[in-house]
Short mmCIF file of C-alpha atoms in Angstrom, two decimals:
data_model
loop_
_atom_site.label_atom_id
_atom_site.label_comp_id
_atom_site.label_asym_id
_atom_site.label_seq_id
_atom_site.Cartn_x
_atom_site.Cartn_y
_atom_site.Cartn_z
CA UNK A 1 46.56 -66.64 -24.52
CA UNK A 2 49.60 -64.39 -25.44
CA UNK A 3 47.27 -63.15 -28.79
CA UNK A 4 44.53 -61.90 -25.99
CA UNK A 5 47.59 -59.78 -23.77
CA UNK A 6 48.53 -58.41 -27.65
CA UNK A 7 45.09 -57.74 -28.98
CA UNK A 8 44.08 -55.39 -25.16
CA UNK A 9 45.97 -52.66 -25.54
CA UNK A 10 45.13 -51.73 -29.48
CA UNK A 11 41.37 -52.91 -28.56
CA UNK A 12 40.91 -49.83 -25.40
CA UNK A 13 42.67 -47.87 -27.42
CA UNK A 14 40.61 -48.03 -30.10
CA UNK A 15 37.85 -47.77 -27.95
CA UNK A 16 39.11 -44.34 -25.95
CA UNK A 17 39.61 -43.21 -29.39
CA UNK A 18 36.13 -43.74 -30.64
CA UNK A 19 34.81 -42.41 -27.50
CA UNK A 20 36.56 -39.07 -27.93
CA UNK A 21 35.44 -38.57 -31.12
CA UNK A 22 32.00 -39.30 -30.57
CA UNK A 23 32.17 -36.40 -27.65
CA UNK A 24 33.67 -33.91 -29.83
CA UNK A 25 31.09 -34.43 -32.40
CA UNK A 26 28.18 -34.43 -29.20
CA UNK A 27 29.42 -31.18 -28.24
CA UNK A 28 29.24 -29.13 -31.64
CA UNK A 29 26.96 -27.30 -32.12
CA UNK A 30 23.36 -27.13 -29.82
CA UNK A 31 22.88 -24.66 -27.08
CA UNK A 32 26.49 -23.06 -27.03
CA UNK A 33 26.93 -22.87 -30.56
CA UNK A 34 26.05 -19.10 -30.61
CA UNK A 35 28.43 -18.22 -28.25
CA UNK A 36 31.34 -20.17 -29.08
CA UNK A 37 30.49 -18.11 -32.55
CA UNK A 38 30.37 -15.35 -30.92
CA UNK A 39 33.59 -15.10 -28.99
CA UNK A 40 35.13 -16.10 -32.51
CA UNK A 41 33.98 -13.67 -34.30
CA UNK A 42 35.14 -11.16 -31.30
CA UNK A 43 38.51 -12.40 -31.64
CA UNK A 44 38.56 -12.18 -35.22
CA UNK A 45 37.14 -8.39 -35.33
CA UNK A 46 40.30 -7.74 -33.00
CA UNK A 47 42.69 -9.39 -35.02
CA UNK A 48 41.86 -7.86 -38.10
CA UNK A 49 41.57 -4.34 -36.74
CA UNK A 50 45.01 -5.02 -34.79
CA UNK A 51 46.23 -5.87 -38.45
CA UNK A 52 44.97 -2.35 -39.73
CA UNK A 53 46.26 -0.28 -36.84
CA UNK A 54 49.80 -1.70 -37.76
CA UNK A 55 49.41 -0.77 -41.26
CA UNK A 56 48.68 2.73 -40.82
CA UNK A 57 52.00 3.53 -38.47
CA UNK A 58 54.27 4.75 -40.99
CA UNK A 59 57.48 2.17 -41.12
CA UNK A 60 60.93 3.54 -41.11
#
């Protein structure tokens, strides 16, 4: 019986594991898609123009 007690732990974790990933791929994508690419896209836009207000201060 000591193989079962050694085989439980790797066996739910393997099983938590698969069950995470199989969430993360449920969630991409559908309904929310176009929003979650939308708030990227907003962050981005700020970023970049961020990046270009730095570059026009003169450096000294």
């Amino acid at each position: 019986m000591d193989y079962v007690s050694a085989l439980v732990p790797p066996v739910v974790m393997a099983a938590l594991f698969i069950g995470v990933i199989v969430t993360m791929v449920k969630s991409q994508g559908g309904a929310n898609k176009a929003k979650e690419d939308a708030v990227v896209d907003a962050v981005l836009a700020r970023a970049e123009q961020s990046g270009q207000a730095g570059q026009d201060r003169a450096v000294s």
